[in-house]
Coordinates of C-alpha atoms in Angstrom, one line a residue:
D254 CA -42.7 -26.4 -85.8
L255 CA -44.4 -23.2 -84.9
G256 CA -45.4 -22.5 -81.3
I257 CA -43.5 -25.3 -79.7
T258 CA -39.9 -25.8 -78.5
N259 CA -37.5 -26.9 -81.2
Q260 CA -34.0 -28.2 -80.6
I261 CA -31.1 -27.1 -82.8
Q262 CA -28.5 -29.8 -83.1
Y263 CA -25.2 -30.0 -84.9
S264 CA -22.6 -32.5 -86.1
T265 CA -19.3 -32.4 -88.0
N266 CA -20.0 -35.8 -89.5
L267 CA -23.3 -36.8 -91.0
G268 CA -22.5 -40.4 -90.2
Q269 CA -22.5 -40.0 -86.5
T270 CA -25.7 -40.9 -84.5
N271 CA -25.2 -38.7 -81.4
W272 CA -25.6 -35.1 -82.5
A273 CA -24.6 -32.3 -80.1
V274 CA -27.3 -29.9 -78.7
L275 CA -26.7 -26.3 -79.6
T276 CA -29.8 -24.6 -78.1
N277 CA -33.6 -24.7 -77.9
V278 CA -35.8 -22.1 -79.4
V279 CA -39.5 -21.5 -79.5
V280 CA -40.3 -20.7 -83.2
T281 CA -42.9 -18.0 -83.4
N282 CA -42.8 -17.2 -87.2
S283 CA -42.0 -18.8 -90.5
P284 CA -39.5 -18.6 -92.1
Y285 CA -37.2 -18.4 -89.0
L286 CA -33.5 -17.6 -89.3
F287 CA -31.0 -18.9 -86.8
V288 CA -27.3 -18.0 -87.0
D289 CA -24.7 -20.0 -85.1
A290 CA -22.4 -17.0 -84.5
A291 CA -20.2 -18.9 -82.0
A292 CA -19.4 -21.7 -84.4
P293 CA -15.6 -22.4 -84.5
P294 CA -13.8 -22.6 -87.9
A295 CA -14.3 -26.1 -89.3
P296 CA -14.5 -27.7 -92.8
Y297 CA -18.1 -28.7 -92.2
R298 CA -20.8 -28.2 -89.6
F299 CA -24.2 -29.8 -90.2
Y300 CA -27.4 -28.7 -88.5
R301 CA -30.8 -30.3 -87.9
V302 CA -33.9 -29.2 -86.0
A303 CA -36.0 -31.6 -83.8
A304 CA -39.4 -30.8 -82.3
L305 CA -39.0 -31.8 -78.6
Y306 CA -42.6 -32.1 -77.5
Q307 CA -46.0 -31.7 -79.0
T308 CA -49.3 -31.6 -77.2
N309 CA -52.9 -30.9 -78.2
N310 CA -53.1 -28.7 -75.1
P311 CA -51.4 -25.4 -75.8
A312 CA -49.4 -23.8 -72.9
P313 CA -51.6 -21.8 -70.6
A314 CA -51.4 -18.0 -71.0
G315 CA -48.2 -16.6 -69.8
M316 CA -46.5 -20.0 -69.5
A317 CA -44.0 -21.9 -71.6
L318 CA -43.8 -25.7 -72.2
I319 CA -40.6 -27.2 -70.8
P320 CA -40.2 -30.5 -72.7
A321 CA -39.5 -33.8 -71.1
G322 CA -35.9 -35.0 -71.3
S323 CA -32.7 -35.5 -69.5
F324 CA -29.9 -33.1 -68.7
T325 CA -26.7 -32.9 -66.7
M326 CA -27.3 -31.1 -63.4
G327 CA -24.6 -29.3 -61.6
N328 CA -21.5 -27.3 -62.4
C329 CA -20.6 -28.4 -65.9
M330 CA -17.8 -25.8 -66.2
D331 CA -14.5 -25.9 -64.4
P332 CA -15.1 -27.6 -61.0
N333 CA -12.9 -25.1 -59.4
G334 CA -15.1 -22.3 -60.7
G335 CA -18.1 -23.1 -58.5
D336 CA -19.1 -24.3 -55.1
P337 CA -18.7 -27.9 -53.8
D338 CA -22.5 -28.3 -53.4
E339 CA -22.8 -28.0 -57.2
L340 CA -21.2 -31.4 -57.6
P341 CA -21.2 -34.3 -58.3
L342 CA -22.6 -33.9 -61.8
H343 CA -25.5 -36.3 -62.3
T344 CA -28.1 -37.0 -65.0
V345 CA -31.7 -36.1 -64.3
Q346 CA -34.7 -37.1 -66.3
V347 CA -37.5 -34.5 -65.9
S348 CA -41.1 -34.9 -67.1
A349 CA -42.7 -32.2 -69.2
F350 CA -44.2 -29.2 -67.4
Y351 CA -45.3 -25.6 -67.9
M352 CA -43.5 -22.7 -66.3
D353 CA -44.3 -19.0 -65.9
R354 CA -42.5 -17.1 -68.6
Y355 CA -41.9 -14.3 -66.2
D356 CA -41.2 -13.9 -62.5
V357 CA -44.6 -13.5 -60.8
T358 CA -45.3 -9.8 -61.0
K359 CA -46.8 -7.6 -58.3
T360 CA -49.9 -7.3 -60.5
L361 CA -50.4 -11.1 -60.7
W362 CA -49.5 -11.6 -57.0
D363 CA -52.1 -9.0 -55.9
D364 CA -54.8 -10.4 -58.2
V365 CA -54.5 -13.9 -56.6
Y366 CA -53.7 -12.6 -53.1
H367 CA -56.9 -10.5 -52.9
W368 CA -59.0 -13.4 -54.1
A369 CA -57.3 -15.7 -51.6
T370 CA -57.9 -13.5 -48.6
N371 CA -61.6 -13.5 -49.4
H372 CA -61.7 -17.3 -49.8
G373 CA -60.2 -18.7 -46.6
Y374 CA -56.5 -18.0 -47.0
N375 CA -54.3 -16.4 -44.5
F376 CA -50.8 -15.1 -45.3
D377 CA -48.1 -14.1 -42.8
Y378 CA -46.9 -11.1 -44.8
G379 CA -47.9 -11.3 -48.5
A380 CA -45.5 -9.7 -50.9
Q381 CA -44.2 -6.3 -52.1
G382 CA -43.2 -5.0 -55.4
K383 CA -41.4 -1.9 -56.7
A384 CA -44.0 -1.5 -59.5
N385 CA -46.9 -3.5 -60.9
N386 CA -44.8 -4.8 -63.8
H387 CA -41.8 -5.7 -61.6
P388 CA -41.5 -9.0 -59.7
A389 CA -43.3 -9.5 -56.5
H390 CA -40.8 -9.9 -53.7
S391 CA -40.3 -10.4 -50.0
M392 CA -42.7 -13.3 -49.6
T393 CA -41.8 -16.2 -47.4
W394 CA -41.7 -19.8 -48.8
Y395 CA -44.8 -20.6 -46.8
D396 CA -46.7 -17.7 -48.3
A397 CA -45.4 -18.6 -51.8
V398 CA -46.8 -22.1 -51.5
K399 CA -50.2 -20.9 -50.2
W400 CA -50.3 -18.4 -53.1
C401 CA -49.8 -21.2 -55.6
N402 CA -52.7 -23.1 -54.0
A403 CA -54.9 -20.0 -54.2
R404 CA -54.0 -19.5 -57.8
S405 CA -55.1 -23.0 -58.5
E406 CA -58.4 -22.6 -56.7
K407 CA -59.1 -19.2 -58.3
E408 CA -58.9 -21.0 -61.7
A409 CA -61.0 -23.9 -60.5
R410 CA -58.0 -26.3 -60.6
V411 CA -57.2 -29.0 -58.0
P412 CA -54.6 -27.5 -55.6
A413 CA -51.2 -29.2 -55.2
Y414 CA -50.3 -28.7 -51.5
Y415 CA -52.0 -30.3 -48.5
T416 CA -51.5 -30.4 -44.7
S417 CA -50.9 -34.1 -44.5
A418 CA -50.1 -37.3 -46.5
E419 CA -53.9 -37.9 -46.7
Q420 CA -54.1 -35.0 -49.0
T421 CA -57.6 -34.0 -47.9
T422 CA -57.1 -30.5 -46.3
V423 CA -55.8 -27.9 -48.6
Y424 CA -52.9 -25.8 -47.2
R425 CA -54.4 -22.3 -46.8
S426 CA -53.0 -20.9 -43.5
G427 CA -50.1 -21.1 -41.1
R428 CA -46.5 -22.1 -41.4
I429 CA -46.5 -25.8 -42.3
N430 CA -43.5 -27.6 -43.6
V431 CA -45.3 -29.5 -46.4
Q432 CA -43.6 -32.8 -47.1
N433 CA -43.1 -34.5 -50.5
D434 CA -45.9 -37.0 -50.1
W435 CA -48.3 -34.2 -49.1
V436 CA -48.3 -32.9 -52.7
K437 CA -50.5 -33.8 -55.6
W438 CA -47.6 -33.6 -58.1
D439 CA -49.9 -33.9 -61.1
R440 CA -52.3 -31.1 -60.1
G441 CA -52.3 -27.4 -59.8
Y442 CA -49.8 -24.6 -59.6
R443 CA -46.7 -25.2 -57.5
L444 CA -43.1 -24.1 -57.0
P445 CA -40.6 -25.8 -59.4
T446 CA -38.4 -28.5 -58.0
E447 CA -34.7 -27.6 -58.0
A448 CA -34.2 -30.0 -60.9
E449 CA -37.1 -28.5 -62.9
W450 CA -35.7 -25.1 -62.3
E451 CA -32.3 -25.9 -63.6
K452 CA -33.5 -27.8 -66.6
A453 CA -35.7 -24.8 -67.5
A454 CA -32.9 -22.4 -67.0
R455 CA -30.5 -24.3 -69.2
A456 CA -33.1 -24.6 -72.0
G457 CA -31.5 -27.6 -73.5
A458 CA -28.0 -26.0 -73.9
S459 CA -25.7 -28.0 -71.6
G460 CA -22.3 -27.1 -70.4
Q461 CA -23.0 -23.3 -70.2
R462 CA -22.4 -21.0 -67.3
F463 CA -25.6 -18.9 -67.8
P464 CA -28.9 -19.6 -69.6
W465 CA -27.6 -18.0 -72.8
G466 CA -23.9 -18.8 -72.8
N467 CA -20.6 -18.5 -70.8
T468 CA -20.4 -14.7 -70.2
I469 CA -22.7 -12.2 -68.6
S470 CA -23.3 -8.4 -69.0
W471 CA -25.8 -5.7 -68.2
S472 CA -27.3 -6.2 -71.7
Q473 CA -28.4 -9.7 -70.6
A474 CA -29.4 -9.5 -66.9
N475 CA -30.0 -7.3 -63.9
Y476 CA -27.2 -8.1 -61.4
Y477 CA -24.3 -6.4 -59.5
A478 CA -21.4 -6.3 -62.0
S479 CA -17.9 -7.1 -60.9
P480 CA -15.7 -7.5 -64.1
S481 CA -12.5 -7.2 -62.1
G482 CA -13.5 -10.2 -60.0
Y483 CA -14.8 -12.6 -62.7
A484 CA -13.4 -13.0 -66.2
Y485 CA -16.8 -14.0 -67.5
D486 CA -18.4 -10.8 -66.3
V487 CA -18.0 -8.5 -69.3
S488 CA -20.0 -5.4 -68.1
P489 CA -18.0 -2.2 -68.6
T490 CA -17.8 -1.2 -64.9
S491 CA -18.7 -2.4 -61.5
G492 CA -21.9 -1.8 -59.5
Y493 CA -25.6 -2.1 -59.7
H494 CA -27.3 -2.1 -63.1
P495 CA -27.2 1.6 -64.1
T496 CA -30.7 1.5 -65.7
F497 CA -32.4 0.4 -62.4
N498 CA -30.1 2.0 -59.8
D499 CA -32.4 4.9 -58.9
G500 CA -31.4 5.2 -55.3
V501 CA -34.5 3.4 -54.0
Y502 CA -34.2 -0.2 -53.0
P503 CA -34.9 -2.7 -54.5
Y504 CA -33.3 -2.2 -57.9
T505 CA -35.5 -4.7 -59.6
S506 CA -36.3 -4.5 -63.4
P507 CA -39.6 -4.9 -65.2
A508 CA -40.5 -8.5 -66.0
G509 CA -39.4 -9.3 -69.6
Y510 CA -36.9 -6.4 -69.9
F511 CA -34.2 -8.7 -71.1
A512 CA -34.2 -11.4 -73.9
P513 CA -35.6 -14.8 -72.9
N514 CA -33.7 -18.1 -72.9
G515 CA -34.3 -20.9 -75.4
Y516 CA -37.5 -22.0 -73.8
G517 CA -38.9 -18.4 -73.8
L518 CA -38.3 -17.8 -70.1
Y519 CA -37.2 -14.4 -68.8
D520 CA -35.0 -13.4 -65.9
M521 CA -33.7 -16.9 -65.2
A522 CA -30.5 -15.1 -64.1
G523 CA -30.6 -11.9 -62.0
N524 CA -33.5 -9.6 -61.0
V525 CA -34.9 -11.7 -58.1
W526 CA -34.1 -15.1 -56.7
Q527 CA -36.8 -17.7 -57.3
W528 CA -38.1 -19.9 -54.5
C529 CA -38.0 -23.7 -55.3
W530 CA -39.8 -26.6 -53.6
D531 CA -36.8 -28.5 -52.3
W532 CA -35.2 -28.7 -48.9
Y533 CA -31.6 -27.8 -49.4
G534 CA -29.4 -30.9 -49.3
S535 CA -26.5 -32.6 -51.0
Y536 CA -26.6 -34.0 -54.6
S537 CA -26.6 -37.7 -55.3
S538 CA -24.1 -39.1 -57.8
G539 CA -26.6 -41.4 -59.4
S540 CA -29.1 -40.8 -62.2
Q541 CA -32.5 -39.6 -61.1
T542 CA -36.0 -39.2 -62.5
D543 CA -38.1 -36.2 -61.3
P544 CA -36.2 -35.7 -58.0
R545 CA -38.0 -33.7 -55.3
G546 CA -35.1 -33.0 -53.0
A547 CA -34.4 -34.1 -49.4
A548 CA -37.2 -35.4 -47.2
S549 CA -36.5 -32.8 -44.6
G550 CA -34.1 -29.9 -43.8
S551 CA -33.7 -26.4 -42.4
Y552 CA -33.6 -24.4 -45.6
R553 CA -35.5 -24.2 -48.8
V554 CA -33.6 -23.7 -52.1
I555 CA -33.6 -20.5 -54.0
R556 CA -32.1 -20.2 -57.5
G557 CA -31.1 -17.6 -60.2
G558 CA -29.3 -14.8 -58.4
S559 CA -30.7 -11.3 -58.2
W560 CA -30.1 -7.6 -58.8
Y561 CA -28.1 -7.5 -55.5
F562 CA -25.6 -10.2 -56.2
E563 CA -22.6 -10.7 -58.5
A564 CA -22.2 -12.9 -61.5
F565 CA -20.9 -15.9 -59.6
L566 CA -24.3 -16.3 -57.9
C567 CA -26.2 -15.8 -61.2
R568 CA -24.7 -18.9 -62.7
T569 CA -27.2 -21.6 -63.6
A570 CA -25.5 -24.2 -61.4
Y571 CA -25.4 -22.0 -58.3
R572 CA -27.4 -23.1 -55.4
D573 CA -28.5 -20.9 -52.5
Y574 CA -31.0 -21.3 -49.7
D575 CA -33.1 -19.4 -47.1
F576 CA -35.1 -20.3 -44.1
P577 CA -38.7 -20.8 -45.3
D578 CA -39.9 -17.9 -43.2
D579 CA -37.2 -15.5 -44.5
R580 CA -38.3 -12.4 -46.4
Y581 CA -35.9 -10.5 -48.6
D582 CA -36.4 -7.8 -51.3
D583 CA -34.6 -9.9 -53.9
D584 CA -36.6 -13.1 -53.4
G585 CA -39.5 -13.8 -55.7
I586 CA -41.3 -16.8 -57.3
R587 CA -42.1 -18.4 -60.6
S588 CA -44.8 -21.2 -60.6
V589 CA -45.2 -24.3 -62.7
L590 CA -48.0 -26.6 -63.9
P591 CA -47.9 -30.2 -64.8
A592 CA -48.1 -30.7 -68.6
G593 CA -51.5 -31.2 -70.1
Q594 CA -53.4 -29.1 -67.6

């Protein structure tokens, strides 16, 4: 189906009921040709396409629909090839939502920021950006959350974040450790939960190291290459991405420079880390539905790696964290909206 996410599945036996998921794609034209270049030699391999989610409400401009469904969260590769906090593997059911196709750019950040500062918002620092079409960076988690609220109010939406469980006072200033029950989860722009982020990054293709497959190179992402350190890093030499290493930090790349994943999302590995909602904590071994992380903590989760870090940290399962008032030139944001808004 055109304009929505379609899942490509395969089987070696037409009689089996559980088909394997190969990838998800957003079909933008018809006819659409897909080639399974990685298919192993086999007598037969059958394919089918399933429309994952349809809605009468098209995705808002600049956003992609992430369909409802379950996935296996954590390090699905060799357990010895990741960090302990990426385990245990567990099944997570996530409701449908929209996500920004791109890291929030400096242009978008500034547009909302200038509106916000004229409408009762106070930010500690705001954000920086190497160029207008590059990701905004160096915002604190607190400023990122307030920015999401401002984006909602600017578009006449109900904000997501409040200063107490009563959900009456919109969070617009200060450094407040907003709690899970202070959030209107079905309203407004907000940061993705860690589970939403990983589902979106995997794009329906389970068991892969990166959003597109099991190896990484400079043709796919902006990161610090180290092919001698990681067999799955297939860039020709070590170092920062040569296209963006101009001697002036940060070495970010323009939003949308590389190919998107199966959900139409760009830079889900490399370029800048993306702030998530959750307090950093240990995984549960049980199945979960729309988890929102620990009730409290010291750090907030960041995901995706960056221009500064090696391939190991750009893996989809990799978990990192910062204090919510930290500011780094490789930290950015990507916001989400509940489906149907």
